[in-house]
mmCIF file of N, CA and C in Angstrom:
data_model
loop_
_atom_site.group_PDB
_atom_site.id
_atom_site.type_symbol
_atom_site.label_atom_id
_atom_site.label_comp_id
_atom_site.label_asym_id
_atom_site.label_seq_id
_atom_site.Cartn_x
_atom_site.Cartn_y
_atom_site.Cartn_z
ATOM 1 N N MET A 35 -127.126 -25.703 63.282
ATOM 2 C CA MET A 35 -126.056 -24.926 63.776
ATOM 3 C C MET A 35 -125.498 -25.321 65.202
ATOM 4 N N ASN A 36 -126.331 -25.558 65.966
ATOM 5 C CA ASN A 36 -126.050 -26.205 67.349
ATOM 6 C C ASN A 36 -125.073 -27.422 67.154
ATOM 7 N N LYS A 37 -125.681 -28.313 66.220
ATOM 8 C CA LYS A 37 -124.875 -29.632 66.080
ATOM 9 C C LYS A 37 -123.508 -29.390 65.525
ATOM 10 N N LEU A 38 -123.194 -28.666 64.533
ATOM 11 C CA LEU A 38 -122.114 -28.270 63.816
ATOM 12 C C LEU A 38 -121.150 -27.598 64.862
ATOM 13 N N PHE A 39 -121.816 -26.781 65.791
ATOM 14 C CA PHE A 39 -120.847 -26.261 66.775
ATOM 15 C C PHE A 39 -120.390 -27.233 67.820
ATOM 16 N N PHE A 40 -121.342 -28.080 68.076
ATOM 17 C CA PHE A 40 -120.893 -29.213 69.024
ATOM 18 C C PHE A 40 -119.795 -30.120 68.447
ATOM 19 N N ARG A 41 -119.935 -30.352 67.249
ATOM 20 C CA ARG A 41 -118.898 -31.418 66.521
ATOM 21 C C ARG A 41 -117.605 -30.660 66.528
ATOM 22 N N LEU A 42 -117.693 -29.200 66.120
ATOM 23 C CA LEU A 42 -116.373 -28.641 66.005
ATOM 24 C C LEU A 42 -115.756 -28.408 67.322
ATOM 25 N N LEU A 43 -116.444 -28.217 68.442
ATOM 26 C CA LEU A 43 -116.065 -28.167 69.885
ATOM 27 C C LEU A 43 -115.336 -29.442 70.188
ATOM 28 N N VAL A 44 -116.068 -30.508 69.883
ATOM 29 C CA VAL A 44 -115.442 -31.882 70.054
ATOM 30 C C VAL A 44 -114.062 -32.227 69.348
ATOM 31 N N LEU A 45 -113.918 -31.813 68.125
ATOM 32 C CA LEU A 45 -112.869 -31.802 67.370
ATOM 33 C C LEU A 45 -111.720 -31.299 67.949
ATOM 34 N N LEU A 46 -112.092 -29.914 68.349
ATOM 35 C CA LEU A 46 -110.799 -28.866 68.789
ATOM 36 C C LEU A 46 -110.511 -29.464 70.135
ATOM 37 N N MET A 47 -111.348 -29.953 71.034
ATOM 38 C CA MET A 47 -110.989 -30.562 72.316
ATOM 39 C C MET A 47 -110.123 -31.822 72.060
ATOM 40 N N SER A 48 -110.402 -32.571 71.095
ATOM 41 C CA SER A 48 -109.696 -34.009 70.880
ATOM 42 C C SER A 48 -108.241 -33.493 70.364
ATOM 43 N N LEU A 49 -108.104 -32.468 69.491
ATOM 44 C CA LEU A 49 -107.034 -31.985 69.061
ATOM 45 C C LEU A 49 -106.086 -31.424 70.011
ATOM 46 N N SER A 50 -106.646 -30.680 70.914
ATOM 47 C CA SER A 50 -105.973 -30.072 72.047
ATOM 48 C C SER A 50 -105.505 -31.252 73.056
ATOM 49 N N LEU A 51 -106.296 -32.410 73.296
ATOM 50 C CA LEU A 51 -105.730 -33.276 74.252
ATOM 51 C C LEU A 51 -104.716 -34.152 73.339
ATOM 52 N N ILE A 52 -104.737 -34.357 72.136
ATOM 53 C CA ILE A 52 -103.728 -35.010 71.461
ATOM 54 C C ILE A 52 -102.315 -34.221 71.561
ATOM 55 N N GLY A 53 -102.390 -33.037 71.385
ATOM 56 C CA GLY A 53 -101.327 -32.193 71.466
ATOM 57 C C GLY A 53 -100.741 -32.115 72.779
ATOM 58 N N ILE A 54 -101.446 -32.025 73.910
ATOM 59 C CA ILE A 54 -101.135 -32.050 75.278
ATOM 60 C C ILE A 54 -100.291 -33.590 75.581
ATOM 61 N N ILE A 55 -100.801 -34.466 75.062
ATOM 62 C CA ILE A 55 -100.151 -35.730 75.176
ATOM 63 C C ILE A 55 -98.914 -35.757 74.320
ATOM 64 N N LEU A 56 -98.955 -35.397 73.144
ATOM 65 C CA LEU A 56 -97.634 -35.367 72.629
ATOM 66 C C LEU A 56 -96.384 -34.571 72.934
ATOM 67 N N VAL A 57 -96.908 -33.339 73.767
ATOM 68 C CA VAL A 57 -95.958 -32.601 74.487
ATOM 69 C C VAL A 57 -95.273 -33.442 75.553
ATOM 70 N N GLN A 58 -96.439 -33.869 76.270
ATOM 71 C CA GLN A 58 -95.799 -34.659 77.636
ATOM 72 C C GLN A 58 -94.872 -35.827 77.239
ATOM 73 N N VAL A 59 -95.284 -36.380 76.327
ATOM 74 C CA VAL A 59 -94.455 -37.623 75.656
ATOM 75 C C VAL A 59 -92.939 -37.275 75.266
ATOM 76 N N TYR A 60 -92.985 -35.835 74.482
ATOM 77 C CA TYR A 60 -91.654 -35.351 74.315
ATOM 78 C C TYR A 60 -91.049 -34.974 75.467
ATOM 79 N N TRP A 61 -91.451 -34.343 76.434
ATOM 80 C CA TRP A 61 -91.041 -34.141 77.741
ATOM 81 C C TRP A 61 -90.429 -35.053 78.576
ATOM 82 N N PHE A 62 -91.258 -36.204 78.546
ATOM 83 C CA PHE A 62 -90.759 -37.442 79.284
ATOM 84 C C PHE A 62 -89.576 -38.052 78.612
ATOM 85 N N ASN A 63 -89.517 -38.311 77.279
ATOM 86 C CA ASN A 63 -88.399 -38.632 76.519
ATOM 87 C C ASN A 63 -87.012 -37.698 76.879
ATOM 88 N N ASN A 64 -87.303 -36.460 76.561
ATOM 89 C CA ASN A 64 -86.254 -35.676 76.926
ATOM 90 C C ASN A 64 -85.800 -35.727 78.350
ATOM 91 N N SER A 65 -86.529 -35.879 79.207
ATOM 92 C CA SER A 65 -86.071 -36.058 80.677
ATOM 93 C C SER A 65 -85.436 -37.287 80.860
ATOM 94 N N PHE A 66 -85.964 -38.364 80.465
ATOM 95 C CA PHE A 66 -85.320 -39.521 80.486
ATOM 96 C C PHE A 66 -83.888 -39.600 79.893
ATOM 97 N N GLU A 67 -83.731 -39.115 78.873
ATOM 98 C CA GLU A 67 -82.395 -39.090 78.188
ATOM 99 C C GLU A 67 -81.317 -38.230 78.976
ATOM 100 N N ASN A 68 -82.030 -37.251 79.453
ATOM 101 C CA ASN A 68 -81.154 -36.273 80.397
ATOM 102 C C ASN A 68 -80.660 -36.873 81.636
ATOM 103 N N ASN A 69 -81.608 -37.738 82.338
ATOM 104 C CA ASN A 69 -81.305 -38.545 83.397
ATOM 105 C C ASN A 69 -80.594 -39.610 83.196
ATOM 106 N N ASP A 70 -80.446 -40.099 81.945
ATOM 107 C CA ASP A 70 -79.570 -41.205 81.672
ATOM 108 C C ASP A 70 -78.088 -40.729 81.440
ATOM 109 N N GLU A 71 -77.873 -39.585 80.855
ATOM 110 C CA GLU A 71 -76.736 -38.695 80.517
ATOM 111 C C GLU A 71 -75.984 -38.589 81.947
ATOM 112 N N GLN A 72 -76.752 -37.969 82.900
ATOM 113 C CA GLN A 72 -76.266 -37.793 84.207
ATOM 114 C C GLN A 72 -76.099 -38.876 85.082
ATOM 115 N N PHE A 73 -76.741 -39.753 84.737
ATOM 116 C CA PHE A 73 -76.279 -41.144 85.658
ATOM 117 C C PHE A 73 -74.934 -41.493 85.157
ATOM 118 N N LYS A 74 -74.848 -41.803 83.693
ATOM 119 C CA LYS A 74 -73.471 -42.284 83.220
ATOM 120 C C LYS A 74 -72.343 -41.309 83.507
ATOM 121 N N PHE A 75 -72.632 -39.996 83.721
ATOM 122 C CA PHE A 75 -71.582 -38.920 84.093
ATOM 123 C C PHE A 75 -71.297 -39.265 85.603
ATOM 124 N N HIS A 76 -72.138 -39.297 86.458
ATOM 125 C CA HIS A 76 -71.786 -39.615 88.019
ATOM 126 C C HIS A 76 -71.073 -41.082 88.177
ATOM 127 N N VAL A 77 -71.568 -41.934 87.312
ATOM 128 C CA VAL A 77 -70.980 -43.369 87.460
ATOM 129 C C VAL A 77 -69.378 -43.252 86.859
ATOM 130 N N LYS A 78 -69.255 -42.462 86.020
ATOM 131 C CA LYS A 78 -67.712 -42.402 85.598
ATOM 132 C C LYS A 78 -66.987 -41.394 86.599
ATOM 133 N N GLN A 79 -67.434 -40.635 87.194
ATOM 134 C CA GLN A 79 -67.014 -39.924 88.185
ATOM 135 C C GLN A 79 -66.497 -40.664 89.292
ATOM 136 N N VAL A 80 -67.509 -41.471 89.801
ATOM 137 C CA VAL A 80 -67.189 -42.365 90.995
ATOM 138 C C VAL A 80 -66.403 -43.437 90.832
ATOM 139 N N LEU A 81 -66.269 -43.817 89.491
ATOM 140 C CA LEU A 81 -65.194 -44.897 89.135
ATOM 141 C C LEU A 81 -63.981 -44.471 89.094
ATOM 142 N N GLY A 82 -63.826 -43.115 88.666
ATOM 143 C CA GLY A 82 -62.539 -42.467 88.533
ATOM 144 C C GLY A 82 -61.946 -42.241 89.882
ATOM 145 N N ASN A 83 -63.158 -41.752 90.880
ATOM 146 C CA ASN A 83 -62.425 -41.659 92.314
ATOM 147 C C ASN A 83 -62.070 -42.916 92.978
ATOM 148 N N VAL A 84 -62.922 -43.735 92.620
ATOM 149 C CA VAL A 84 -62.420 -45.255 93.135
ATOM 150 C C VAL A 84 -61.071 -45.644 92.558
ATOM 151 N N ALA A 85 -60.952 -45.501 91.358
ATOM 152 C CA ALA A 85 -59.516 -45.855 90.790
ATOM 153 C C ALA A 85 -58.432 -45.238 91.482
ATOM 154 N N GLU A 86 -58.668 -43.952 91.770
ATOM 155 C CA GLU A 86 -57.527 -42.948 92.170
ATOM 156 C C GLU A 86 -57.195 -43.413 93.676
ATOM 157 N N LYS A 87 -58.277 -43.797 94.476
ATOM 158 C CA LYS A 87 -58.008 -44.264 95.824
ATOM 159 C C LYS A 87 -57.420 -45.663 95.978
ATOM 160 N N ILE A 88 -57.737 -46.441 94.899
ATOM 161 C CA ILE A 88 -57.003 -47.800 94.853
ATOM 162 C C ILE A 88 -55.531 -47.520 94.451
ATOM 163 N N GLN A 89 -55.555 -46.667 93.588
ATOM 164 C CA GLN A 89 -53.782 -46.354 93.113
ATOM 165 C C GLN A 89 -53.213 -45.913 94.363
ATOM 166 N N LYS A 90 -53.575 -44.962 94.865
ATOM 167 C CA LYS A 90 -52.995 -44.160 96.226
ATOM 168 C C LYS A 90 -52.567 -45.493 97.177
ATOM 169 N N GLN A 91 -53.647 -46.251 97.313
ATOM 170 C CA GLN A 91 -53.669 -47.194 98.436
ATOM 171 C C GLN A 91 -52.496 -48.350 98.078
ATOM 172 N N GLU A 92 -52.471 -48.584 96.802
ATOM 173 C CA GLU A 92 -51.508 -49.475 96.252
ATOM 174 C C GLU A 92 -49.979 -49.055 96.354
ATOM 175 N N ALA A 93 -49.798 -47.512 95.925
ATOM 176 C CA ALA A 93 -48.704 -47.058 96.143
ATOM 177 C C ALA A 93 -48.229 -46.971 97.619
ATOM 178 N N TYR A 94 -49.124 -46.708 98.396
ATOM 179 C CA TYR A 94 -48.771 -46.757 99.844
ATOM 180 C C TYR A 94 -48.360 -48.083 100.437
ATOM 181 N N ASN A 95 -49.056 -49.001 100.067
ATOM 182 C CA ASN A 95 -48.718 -50.238 100.485
ATOM 183 C C ASN A 95 -47.321 -50.816 99.686
ATOM 184 N N PHE A 96 -46.837 -50.311 98.576
ATOM 185 C CA PHE A 96 -45.685 -50.700 98.049
ATOM 186 C C PHE A 96 -44.508 -50.108 98.820
ATOM 187 N N TYR A 97 -44.797 -48.771 99.129
ATOM 188 C CA TYR A 97 -43.736 -47.990 99.660
ATOM 189 C C TYR A 97 -43.354 -48.553 100.945
ATOM 190 N N ASP A 98 -44.514 -49.031 101.763
ATOM 191 C CA ASP A 98 -44.472 -49.525 103.168
ATOM 192 C C ASP A 98 -43.662 -50.776 103.127
ATOM 193 N N LYS A 99 -43.966 -51.793 102.012
ATOM 194 C CA LYS A 99 -43.365 -52.949 101.849
ATOM 195 C C LYS A 99 -41.721 -52.763 101.593
ATOM 196 N N ILE A 100 -41.476 -51.536 100.843
ATOM 197 C CA ILE A 100 -40.015 -51.201 100.558
ATOM 198 C C ILE A 100 -39.488 -50.692 101.684
ATOM 199 N N ASN A 101 -40.107 -50.136 102.481
ATOM 200 C CA ASN A 101 -39.673 -49.495 103.773
ATOM 201 C C ASN A 101 -39.288 -50.537 104.919
ATOM 202 N N HIS A 102 -40.316 -51.685 104.899
ATOM 203 C CA HIS A 102 -40.145 -52.837 105.762
ATOM 204 C C HIS A 102 -38.962 -53.555 105.360
ATOM 205 N N TYR A 103 -38.825 -53.696 104.110
ATOM 206 C CA TYR A 103 -37.750 -54.725 103.596
ATOM 207 C C TYR A 103 -36.372 -54.007 103.859
ATOM 208 N N LYS A 104 -36.454 -52.568 103.718
ATOM 209 C CA LYS A 104 -35.065 -51.995 104.002
ATOM 210 C C LYS A 104 -34.708 -52.127 105.509
ATOM 211 N N ASP A 105 -35.691 -51.911 106.307
ATOM 212 C CA ASP A 105 -35.470 -52.003 108.071
ATOM 213 C C ASP A 105 -34.960 -53.466 107.971
ATOM 214 N N SER A 106 -35.677 -54.466 107.458
ATOM 215 C CA SER A 106 -35.258 -55.731 107.912
ATOM 216 C C SER A 106 -34.000 -56.010 107.418
ATOM 217 N N THR A 107 -33.586 -55.635 106.316
ATOM 218 C CA THR A 107 -32.124 -56.038 105.788
ATOM 219 C C THR A 107 -30.951 -55.158 106.507
ATOM 220 N N GLY A 108 -31.472 -53.954 106.931
ATOM 221 C CA GLY A 108 -30.363 -53.329 107.725
ATOM 222 C C GLY A 108 -29.888 -52.247 106.821
#
């Protein structure tokens, strides 16, 4: 009886350990995917902001050149 109880206990502990490892692998993969999506979202946001700033700067430079040309031609 004692030997059977010990084997059953080892089996249950092994199954529990395997279950815990599987849950951790699932959580890790889920966390990795979420972080990847967040990273892509932030990169797109930053690129959009940079593109907007460059567009504003180019428009400012264009109008500045036009005004300079108007002033120089009289």
